[in-house]
XYZ file of C-alpha atoms in Angstrom:
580
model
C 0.000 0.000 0.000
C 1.128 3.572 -1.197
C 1.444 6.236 1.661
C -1.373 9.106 1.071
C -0.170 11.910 -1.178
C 1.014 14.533 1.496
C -1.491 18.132 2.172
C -0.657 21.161 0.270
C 1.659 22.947 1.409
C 1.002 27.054 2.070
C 2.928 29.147 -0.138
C 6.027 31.193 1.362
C 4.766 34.380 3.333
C 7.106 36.894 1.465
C 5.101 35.933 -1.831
C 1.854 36.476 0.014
C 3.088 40.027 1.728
C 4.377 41.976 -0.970
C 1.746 44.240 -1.941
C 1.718 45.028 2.094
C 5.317 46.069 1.714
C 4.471 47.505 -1.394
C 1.314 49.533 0.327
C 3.809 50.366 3.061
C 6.070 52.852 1.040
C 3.834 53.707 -1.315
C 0.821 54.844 0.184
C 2.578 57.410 2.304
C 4.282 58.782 -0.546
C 1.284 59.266 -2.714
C -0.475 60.878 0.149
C 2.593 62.864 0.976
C 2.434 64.205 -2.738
C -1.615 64.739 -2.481
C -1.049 66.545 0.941
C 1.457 68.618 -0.954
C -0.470 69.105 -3.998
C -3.412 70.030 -1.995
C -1.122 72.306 0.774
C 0.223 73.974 -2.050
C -2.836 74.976 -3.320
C -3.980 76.586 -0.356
C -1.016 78.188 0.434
C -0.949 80.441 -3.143
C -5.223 80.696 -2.441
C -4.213 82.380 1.050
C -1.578 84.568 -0.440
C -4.047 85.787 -3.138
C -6.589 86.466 -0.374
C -4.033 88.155 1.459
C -2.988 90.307 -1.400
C -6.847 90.995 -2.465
C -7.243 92.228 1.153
C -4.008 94.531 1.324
C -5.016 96.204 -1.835
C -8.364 96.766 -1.260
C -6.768 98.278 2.405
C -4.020 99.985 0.536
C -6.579 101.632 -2.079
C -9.250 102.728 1.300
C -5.799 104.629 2.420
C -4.880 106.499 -0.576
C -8.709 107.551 -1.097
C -9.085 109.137 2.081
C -5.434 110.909 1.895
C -6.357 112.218 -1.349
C -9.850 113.093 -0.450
C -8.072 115.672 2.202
C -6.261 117.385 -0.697
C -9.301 117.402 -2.902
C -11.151 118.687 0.091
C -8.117 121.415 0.403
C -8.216 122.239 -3.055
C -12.151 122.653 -3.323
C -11.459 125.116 -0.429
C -9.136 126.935 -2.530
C -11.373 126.916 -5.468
C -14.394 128.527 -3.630
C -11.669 131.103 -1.963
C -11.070 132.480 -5.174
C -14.287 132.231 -6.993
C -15.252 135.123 -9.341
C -11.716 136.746 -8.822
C -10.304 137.606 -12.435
C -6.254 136.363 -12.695
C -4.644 139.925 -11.461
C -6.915 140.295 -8.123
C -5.820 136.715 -7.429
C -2.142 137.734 -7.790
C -2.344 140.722 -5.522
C -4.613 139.625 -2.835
C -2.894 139.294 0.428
C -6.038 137.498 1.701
C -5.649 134.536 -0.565
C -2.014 134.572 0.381
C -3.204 134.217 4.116
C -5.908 131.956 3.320
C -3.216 129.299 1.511
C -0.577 129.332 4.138
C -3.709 128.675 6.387
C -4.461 125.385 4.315
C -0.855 124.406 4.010
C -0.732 124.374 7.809
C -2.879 121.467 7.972
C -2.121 118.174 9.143
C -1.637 116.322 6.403
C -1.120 119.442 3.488
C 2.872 120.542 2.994
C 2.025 123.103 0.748
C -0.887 124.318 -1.282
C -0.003 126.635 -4.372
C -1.850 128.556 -7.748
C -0.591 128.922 -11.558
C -1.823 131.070 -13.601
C -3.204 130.646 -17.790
C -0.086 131.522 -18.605
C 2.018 128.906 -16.462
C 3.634 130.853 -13.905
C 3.283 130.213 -10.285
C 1.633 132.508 -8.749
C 1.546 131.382 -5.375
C 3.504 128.246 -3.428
C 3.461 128.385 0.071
C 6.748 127.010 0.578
C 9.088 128.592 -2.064
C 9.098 132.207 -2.876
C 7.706 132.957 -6.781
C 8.438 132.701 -9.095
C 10.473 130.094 -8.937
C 13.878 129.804 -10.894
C 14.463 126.926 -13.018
C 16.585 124.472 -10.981
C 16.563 126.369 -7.871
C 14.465 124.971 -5.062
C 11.361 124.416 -5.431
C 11.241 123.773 -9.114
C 8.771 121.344 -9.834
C 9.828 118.367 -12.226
C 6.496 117.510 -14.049
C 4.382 120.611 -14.422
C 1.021 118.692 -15.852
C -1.099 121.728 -16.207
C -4.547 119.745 -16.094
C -7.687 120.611 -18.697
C -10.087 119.049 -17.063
C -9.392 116.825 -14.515
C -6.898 115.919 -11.267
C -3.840 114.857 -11.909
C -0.890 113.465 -9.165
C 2.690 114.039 -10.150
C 6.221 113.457 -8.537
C 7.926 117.026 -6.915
C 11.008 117.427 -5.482
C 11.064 119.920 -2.469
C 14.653 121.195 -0.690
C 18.091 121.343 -3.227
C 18.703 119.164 -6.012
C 21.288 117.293 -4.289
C 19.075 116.572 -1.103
C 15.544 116.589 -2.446
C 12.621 115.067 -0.708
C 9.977 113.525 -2.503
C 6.782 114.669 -2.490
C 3.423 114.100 -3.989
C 1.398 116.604 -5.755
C -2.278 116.518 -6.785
C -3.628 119.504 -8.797
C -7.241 120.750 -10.427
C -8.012 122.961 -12.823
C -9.451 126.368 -11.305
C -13.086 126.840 -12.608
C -14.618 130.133 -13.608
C -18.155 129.987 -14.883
C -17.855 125.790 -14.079
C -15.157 125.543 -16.802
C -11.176 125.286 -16.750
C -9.528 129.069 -17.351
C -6.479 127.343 -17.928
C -5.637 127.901 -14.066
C -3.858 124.957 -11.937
C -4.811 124.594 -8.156
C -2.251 122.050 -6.319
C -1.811 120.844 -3.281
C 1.522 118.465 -1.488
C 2.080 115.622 0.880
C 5.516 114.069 1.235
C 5.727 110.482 -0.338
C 7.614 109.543 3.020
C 4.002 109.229 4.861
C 2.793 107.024 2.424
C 6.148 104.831 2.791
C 5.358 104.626 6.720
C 2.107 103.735 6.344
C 3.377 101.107 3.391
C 6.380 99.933 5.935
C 3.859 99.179 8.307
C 1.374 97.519 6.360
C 3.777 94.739 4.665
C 4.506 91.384 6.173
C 7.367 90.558 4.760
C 10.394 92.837 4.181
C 10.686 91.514 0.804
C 6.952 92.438 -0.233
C 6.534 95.829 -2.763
C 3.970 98.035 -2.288
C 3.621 100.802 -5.273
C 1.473 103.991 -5.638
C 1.342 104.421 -9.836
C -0.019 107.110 -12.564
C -2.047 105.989 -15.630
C 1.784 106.646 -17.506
C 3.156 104.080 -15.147
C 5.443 106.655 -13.176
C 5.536 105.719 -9.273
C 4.003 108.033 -7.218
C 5.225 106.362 -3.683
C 6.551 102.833 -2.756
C 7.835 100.477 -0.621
C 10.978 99.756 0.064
C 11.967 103.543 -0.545
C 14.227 104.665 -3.862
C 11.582 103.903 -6.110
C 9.324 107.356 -6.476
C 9.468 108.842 -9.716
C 10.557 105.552 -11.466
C 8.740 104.283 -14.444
C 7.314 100.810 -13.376
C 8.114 98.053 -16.301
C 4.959 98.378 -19.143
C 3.377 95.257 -18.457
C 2.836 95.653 -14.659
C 1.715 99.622 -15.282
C -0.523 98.583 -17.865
C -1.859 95.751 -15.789
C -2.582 98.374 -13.319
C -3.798 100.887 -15.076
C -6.705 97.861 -16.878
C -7.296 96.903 -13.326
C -11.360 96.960 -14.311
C -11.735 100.588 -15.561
C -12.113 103.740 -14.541
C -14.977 102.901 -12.098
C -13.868 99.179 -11.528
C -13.454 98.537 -7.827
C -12.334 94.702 -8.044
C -8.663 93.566 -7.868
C -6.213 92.133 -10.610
C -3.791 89.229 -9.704
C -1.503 88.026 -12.124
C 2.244 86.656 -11.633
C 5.746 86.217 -13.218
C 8.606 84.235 -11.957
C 9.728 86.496 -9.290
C 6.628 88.141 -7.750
C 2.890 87.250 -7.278
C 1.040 90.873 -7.756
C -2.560 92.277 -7.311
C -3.628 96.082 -8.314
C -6.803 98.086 -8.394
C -7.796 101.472 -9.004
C -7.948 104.481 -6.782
C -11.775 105.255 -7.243
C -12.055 108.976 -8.317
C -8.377 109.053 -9.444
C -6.138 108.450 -12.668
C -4.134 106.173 -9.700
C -3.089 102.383 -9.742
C -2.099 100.814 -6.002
C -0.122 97.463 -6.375
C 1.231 94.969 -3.944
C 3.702 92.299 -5.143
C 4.869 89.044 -2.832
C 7.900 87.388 -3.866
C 7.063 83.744 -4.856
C 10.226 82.555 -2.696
C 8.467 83.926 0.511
C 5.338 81.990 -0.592
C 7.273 78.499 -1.494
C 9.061 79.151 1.967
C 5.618 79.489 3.946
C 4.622 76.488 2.344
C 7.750 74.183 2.953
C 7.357 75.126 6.578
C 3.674 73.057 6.599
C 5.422 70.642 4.252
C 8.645 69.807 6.019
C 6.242 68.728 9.100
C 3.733 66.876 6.607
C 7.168 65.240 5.310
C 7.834 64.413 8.978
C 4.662 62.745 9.937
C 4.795 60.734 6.792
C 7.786 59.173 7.377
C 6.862 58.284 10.851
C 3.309 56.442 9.836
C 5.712 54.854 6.857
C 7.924 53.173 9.820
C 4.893 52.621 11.146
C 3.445 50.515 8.319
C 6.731 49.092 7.834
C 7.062 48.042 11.473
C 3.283 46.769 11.233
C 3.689 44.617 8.185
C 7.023 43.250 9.666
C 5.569 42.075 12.527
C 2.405 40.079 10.464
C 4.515 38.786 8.134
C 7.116 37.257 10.732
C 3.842 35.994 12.946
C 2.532 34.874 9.451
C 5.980 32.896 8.783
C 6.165 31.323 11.780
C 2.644 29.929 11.703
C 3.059 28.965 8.102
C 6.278 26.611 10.119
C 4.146 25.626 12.175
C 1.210 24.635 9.794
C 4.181 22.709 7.731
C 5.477 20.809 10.921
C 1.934 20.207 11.588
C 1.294 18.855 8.405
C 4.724 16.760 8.451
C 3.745 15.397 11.958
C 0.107 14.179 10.278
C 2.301 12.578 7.101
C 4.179 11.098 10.080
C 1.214 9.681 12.047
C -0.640 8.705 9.111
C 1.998 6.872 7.403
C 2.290 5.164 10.733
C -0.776 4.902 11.128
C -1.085 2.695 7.598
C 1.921 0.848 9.195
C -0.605 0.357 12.013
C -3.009 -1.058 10.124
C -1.327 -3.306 7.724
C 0.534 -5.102 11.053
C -2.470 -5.447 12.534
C -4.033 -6.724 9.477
C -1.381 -9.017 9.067
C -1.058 -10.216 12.855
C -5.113 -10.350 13.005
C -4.299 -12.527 9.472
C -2.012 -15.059 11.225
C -4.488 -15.150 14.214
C -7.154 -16.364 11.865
C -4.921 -19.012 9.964
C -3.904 -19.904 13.332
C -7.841 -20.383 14.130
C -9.256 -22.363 10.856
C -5.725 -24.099 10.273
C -7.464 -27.253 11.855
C -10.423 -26.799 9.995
C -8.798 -26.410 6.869
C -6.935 -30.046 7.908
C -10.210 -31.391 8.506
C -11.195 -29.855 5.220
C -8.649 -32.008 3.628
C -9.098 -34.880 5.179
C -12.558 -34.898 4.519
C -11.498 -34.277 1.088
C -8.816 -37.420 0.680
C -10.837 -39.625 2.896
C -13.678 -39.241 0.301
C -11.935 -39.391 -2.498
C -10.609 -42.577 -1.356
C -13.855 -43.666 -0.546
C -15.627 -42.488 -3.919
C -12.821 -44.374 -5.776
C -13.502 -47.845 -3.819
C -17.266 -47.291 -4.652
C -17.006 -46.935 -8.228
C -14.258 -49.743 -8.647
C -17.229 -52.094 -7.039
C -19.665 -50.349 -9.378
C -21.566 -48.664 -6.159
C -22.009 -45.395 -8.359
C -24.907 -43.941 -6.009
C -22.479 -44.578 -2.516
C -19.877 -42.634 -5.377
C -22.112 -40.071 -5.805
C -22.672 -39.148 -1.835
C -18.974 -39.738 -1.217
C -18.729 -36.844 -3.763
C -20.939 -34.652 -2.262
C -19.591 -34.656 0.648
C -16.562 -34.085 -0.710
C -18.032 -30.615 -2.669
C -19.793 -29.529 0.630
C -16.024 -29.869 2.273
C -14.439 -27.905 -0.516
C -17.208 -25.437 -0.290
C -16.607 -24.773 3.504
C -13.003 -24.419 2.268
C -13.692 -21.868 -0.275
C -15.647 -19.983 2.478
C -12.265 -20.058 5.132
C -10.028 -18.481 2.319
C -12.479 -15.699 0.916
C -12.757 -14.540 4.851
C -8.903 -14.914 5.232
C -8.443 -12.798 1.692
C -11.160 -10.360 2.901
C -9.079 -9.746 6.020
C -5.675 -9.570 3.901
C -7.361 -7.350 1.396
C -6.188 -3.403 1.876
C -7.786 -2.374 -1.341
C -9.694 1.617 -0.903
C -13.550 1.504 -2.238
C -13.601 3.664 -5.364
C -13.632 7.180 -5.639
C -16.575 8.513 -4.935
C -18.515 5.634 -3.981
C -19.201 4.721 -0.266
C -18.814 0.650 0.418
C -21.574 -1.154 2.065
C -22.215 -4.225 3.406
C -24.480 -6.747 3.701
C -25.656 -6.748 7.460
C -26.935 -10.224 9.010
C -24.347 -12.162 6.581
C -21.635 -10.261 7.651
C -22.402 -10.508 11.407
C -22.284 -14.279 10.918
C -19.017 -14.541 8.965
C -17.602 -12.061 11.906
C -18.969 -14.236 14.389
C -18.207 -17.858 13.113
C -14.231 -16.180 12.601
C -14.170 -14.943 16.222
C -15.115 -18.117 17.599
C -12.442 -20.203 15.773
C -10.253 -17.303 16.614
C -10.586 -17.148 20.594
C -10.600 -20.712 21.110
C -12.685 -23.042 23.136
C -11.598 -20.983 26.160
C -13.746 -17.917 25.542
C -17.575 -18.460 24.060
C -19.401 -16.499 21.669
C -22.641 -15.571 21.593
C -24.346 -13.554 18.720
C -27.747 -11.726 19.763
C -29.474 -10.038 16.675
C -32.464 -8.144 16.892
C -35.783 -10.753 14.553
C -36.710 -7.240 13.187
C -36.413 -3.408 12.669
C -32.050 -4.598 11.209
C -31.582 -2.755 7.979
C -30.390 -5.103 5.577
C -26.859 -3.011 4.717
C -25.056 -0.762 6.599
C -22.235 1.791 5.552
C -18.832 0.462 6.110
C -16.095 -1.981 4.175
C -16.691 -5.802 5.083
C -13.087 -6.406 5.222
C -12.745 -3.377 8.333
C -16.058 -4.796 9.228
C -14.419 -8.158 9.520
C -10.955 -6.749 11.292
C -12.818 -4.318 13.360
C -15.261 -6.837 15.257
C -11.899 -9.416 15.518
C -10.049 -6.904 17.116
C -12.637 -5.971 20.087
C -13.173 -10.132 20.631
C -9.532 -10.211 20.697
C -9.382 -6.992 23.297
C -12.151 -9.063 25.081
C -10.236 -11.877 25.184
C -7.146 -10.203 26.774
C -9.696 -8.739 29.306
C -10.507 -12.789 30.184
C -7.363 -14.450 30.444
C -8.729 -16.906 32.940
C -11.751 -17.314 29.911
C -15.453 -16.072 29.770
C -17.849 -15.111 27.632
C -18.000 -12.282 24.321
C -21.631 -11.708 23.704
C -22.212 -9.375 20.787
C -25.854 -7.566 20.746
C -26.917 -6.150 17.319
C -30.232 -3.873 17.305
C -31.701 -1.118 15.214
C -31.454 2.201 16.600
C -32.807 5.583 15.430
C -31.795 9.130 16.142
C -34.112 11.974 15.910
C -33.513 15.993 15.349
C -33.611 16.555 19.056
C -31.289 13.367 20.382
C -27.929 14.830 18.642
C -25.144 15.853 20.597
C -22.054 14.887 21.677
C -21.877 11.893 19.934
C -22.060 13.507 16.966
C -24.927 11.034 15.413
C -26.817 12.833 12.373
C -30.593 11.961 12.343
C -31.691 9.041 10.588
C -31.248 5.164 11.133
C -28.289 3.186 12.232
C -27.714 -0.399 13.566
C -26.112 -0.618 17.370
C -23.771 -3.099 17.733
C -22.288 -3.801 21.100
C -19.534 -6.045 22.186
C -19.532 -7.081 25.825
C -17.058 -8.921 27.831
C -17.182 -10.587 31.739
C -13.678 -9.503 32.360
C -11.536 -7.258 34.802
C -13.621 -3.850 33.473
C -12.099 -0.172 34.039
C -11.516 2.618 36.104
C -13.004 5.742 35.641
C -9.465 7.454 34.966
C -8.980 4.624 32.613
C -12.197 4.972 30.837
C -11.674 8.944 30.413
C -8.441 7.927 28.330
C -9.190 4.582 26.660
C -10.167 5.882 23.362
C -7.064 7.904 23.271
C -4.958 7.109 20.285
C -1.688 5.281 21.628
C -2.751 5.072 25.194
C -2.779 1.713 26.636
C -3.139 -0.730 29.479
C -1.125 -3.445 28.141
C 2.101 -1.616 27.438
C 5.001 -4.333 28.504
C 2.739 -6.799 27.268
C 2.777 -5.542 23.160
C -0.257 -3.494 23.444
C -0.255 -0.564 20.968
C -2.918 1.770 21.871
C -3.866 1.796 18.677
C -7.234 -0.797 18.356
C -10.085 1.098 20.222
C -8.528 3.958 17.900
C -8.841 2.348 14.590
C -12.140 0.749 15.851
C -13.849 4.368 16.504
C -12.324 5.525 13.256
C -13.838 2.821 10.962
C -17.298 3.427 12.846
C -16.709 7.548 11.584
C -16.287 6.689 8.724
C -19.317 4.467 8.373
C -21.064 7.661 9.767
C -21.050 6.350 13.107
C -19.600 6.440 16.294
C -18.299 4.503 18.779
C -18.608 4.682 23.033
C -17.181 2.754 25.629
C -18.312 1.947 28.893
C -17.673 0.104 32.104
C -19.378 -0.376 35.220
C -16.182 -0.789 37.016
C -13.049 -2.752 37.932
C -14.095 -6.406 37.781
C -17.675 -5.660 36.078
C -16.791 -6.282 32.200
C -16.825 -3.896 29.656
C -18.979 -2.784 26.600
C -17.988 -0.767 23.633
C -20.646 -0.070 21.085
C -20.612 0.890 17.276
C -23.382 2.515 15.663
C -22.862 2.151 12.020
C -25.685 4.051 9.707
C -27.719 2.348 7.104
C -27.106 2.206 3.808
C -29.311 4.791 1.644
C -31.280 2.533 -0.661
């Protein structure tokens, strides 16, 4: 007999764990780069919102400061109404009346110039002026109709302070006469209010004309320059005339945003430097890179640890597995031995019946020979029938000897059955000229109710009912009695339990002996495989074993019981019938 092909085997646990690994590194670093996609994002949304506010802030500021020229100016303007050009020149009231507006709080000097271009009046610098001497103004722009705000320098030309100059046109009879009406703050307070406005040193603020000229800025050094065409055109198209929204755009260097100054041909801008804004953001990343690496040792450490505790129970599933190869291949061993001792036991038992056999055999052939020689051919023919029936009881002895020798597994698929009340006989009739004359046999089978077959292999049938007459036997060494009960037996819904019975019918066989009995510690261990009370005497533990595995496999059971030490014992196999 072949060993049984061994179990599968589980596959290695680094095959099986790779996309963990995998999951391990990757995840992390696909959620690092979505964190930093997203972070990213928000960070250049925040500094646009940021940028929108400051301008809008920026553009309230230089409204109301030029709203308290305008307001100046329109003071001015109602001063002098209906004066013609000379009375204006001469009037020591007006004079009075300017240096009493230029001694506001936010005004540094308020001055006139007449149709013709020359100054008339400038509260800080006698008039006329000379070209280049102080007080000379850089950009006259004369306005026609509306105001204007121009870049003047104010002290000498090598120490000049900035200053910023809005002008009108006067208005006689509601039109321009050609007539200018200006008015100066110093660029320096916008720059302070600019200096404190910024968050980062590196951010531009800019004050801008329609031409692109800077008005004020931030950092200082930059009034009076021409800001490049692009950004002073994007400025000056921030929306319109009337538009109050705010423009973003960007270049490499700086992120900007502009909007008009409502009411005026002004532009305010503020401009972050895209390295602050990538350094804000790597701030939030560098931690985001942090806490990424720390749940990626985390995973790492995770999968580690279930893939080692996988490993070592995949060694211990294979050990298992090599332990049952080991205990069934043993177990075969087991069987075939036992098949083979049970085997001698047998020849051992019918070896005088087969000698009887035969001499019934030769005796009547001897006999059948002298009958025909004296022509007695009807004596011949009972001598030969004798002979047949001896032959026949032969044939019977061998086929139970080669049914016990046979090891050959039912079919596939196909579950053996036998037939019931012949095979109880055979088993019987074996056991009794197995045991000897010293220990009787006694065969009790129910007159009705027996199915006729049963589930199981006649052959274990056979080897399974020796071996418990044998066990009996051992229990009886001074001799006794093996009485073997057979009944029908059937198991409702309600009755299963521990015995594991299935509902439906089954056949009770139970195999009693008048020996030394158990123990209750004894009985708690009996069925045990390889536990045994004959173990200097060649007992293998192994019978009441392959006895309750034949009756599990018949879709049975088997149960043992003894009353006690001295009291006999009784093991019982329920065997289930055979689906007809």
């Amino acid at each position: 007999m072949s060993p049984p092909p061994p179990p599968d085997r589980p596959t290695h646990a680094a095959t099986r764990f790779w996309p963990l690994w995998c999951g391990a590194i990757l995840i992390p670093v696909m959620l690092l780069a979505l964190s930093g996609f997203v972070s990213w994002t928000a960070t250049k949304d925040m500094e646009r919102a940021r940028i929108v506010q400051t301008v809008q802030m920026l553009r309230e500021n230089a409204a109301r400061t030029f709203a308290t020229q305008q307001a100046v100016l329109t003071a001015v303007q109602q001063r002098i109404a209906g004066m013609d050009w000379p009375d204006i020149a001469r009037s020591r009231a007006v004079a009075a009346f300017l240096h009493g507006m230029a001694d506001g709080i936010s005004t540094q000097a308020v001055g006139i110039v007449g149709p013709d271009g020359i100054p008339l009046y400038d509260t800080q610098h006698a008039v006329p002026p000379v070209a280049g001497a102080p007080g000379a103004t850089e950009e006259p722009g004369v306005p026609a109709t509306g105001p204007t705000a121009a870049i003047q320098r104010i002290g000498a030309a090598t120490d000049a302070a900035a200053a910023v100059r809005l002008s009108l046109p006067r208005l006689a009879a509601g039109q321009p006469d050609g007539g200018v009406l200006w008015a100066t703050l110093t660029a320096a307070s916008f720059e302070t209010f600019y200096r404190d406005v910024v968050e980062n040193p590196d951010d531009e603020i800019t004050l801008t004309r329609t031409d692109g000229r800077a008005v004020a800025a931030y950092p200082r050094g930059s009034a009076g320059q021409v800001v490049p065409r692009n950004a002073a055109d994007a400025r000056h198209d921030a929306g319109g005339e009337a538009s109050a929204s705010v423009r973003l755009w960007s270049d490499p260097r700086f992120l900007h945003g502009a909007a008009r100054v409502e009411g005026l041909p002004l532009s305010i801008g503020y401009a972050v430097r895209w390295d602050n804004v990538r350094s804000e953001w790597r701030e939030g990343f560098e931690m985001m890179v942090l806490i990424t690496v720390a749940a990626m040792a985390l995973l790492l450490l995770l999968t580690w640890r279930v893939s080692t505790h996988a490993r070592r129970e995949e060694m211990a599933l294979l050990q298992a597995a090599e332990q049952a190869d080991r205990r069934a291949e043993m177990a075969a061993a087991f069987r075939r031995g036992q098949r083979l001792e049970t085997l001698g036991r047998v020849v051992a038992g019918v070896a005088h019946d087969f000698r009887n056999a035969v001499q019934a055999q030769i005796g009547g052939a001897e006999l059948a020979q002298q009958a025909i020689d004296r022509g007695e051919l009807s004596r011949a023919r009972v001598v030969l029938k004798m002979i047949a029936e001896s032959a026949q009881r032969a044939e019977r002895l061998t086929q139970r000897m080669l049914r016990m020798a046979q090891d050959a597994p039912p079919p596939a698929g196909e579950t053996p059955t036998l037939a019931l009340r012949p095979a109880m006989e055979a088993a019987t009739d074996l056991m009794r000229r197995t045991l000897g004359s010293a220990h009787a046999v006694r065969l009790e089978m129910a007159p009705t109710g027996l199915p006729a077959l049963v589930q199981g292999d006649d052959a274990e049938f056979q080897a399974t009912l020796l071996n418990l007459g044998l066990n009996a036997t051992q229990a009886m060494p001074e001799g006794g009695t093996v009485t073997i009960t057979v009944a029908p037996d059937q198991v409702q819904a309600a009755d299963t339990g521990s015995d594991g019975l299935q509902p439906g019918r089954y056949v009770r066989i139970a195999v009693t002996d008048t020996g030394i009995g158990m123990d209750r510690a004894t009985l708690a261990r009996v069925g045990e495989a390889f536990f045994t009370t004959r173990a200097g005497t060649g007992g293998t533990g192994l019978g009441l074993a392959m006895a309750r595995a034949f009756a599990e496999d018949s879709g049975g059971t088997l149960q043992i019981w003894s009353d006690g030490p001295g009291r006999g014992c009784t093991v019982t196999l329920w065997l289930a019938a055979a689906r007809t």
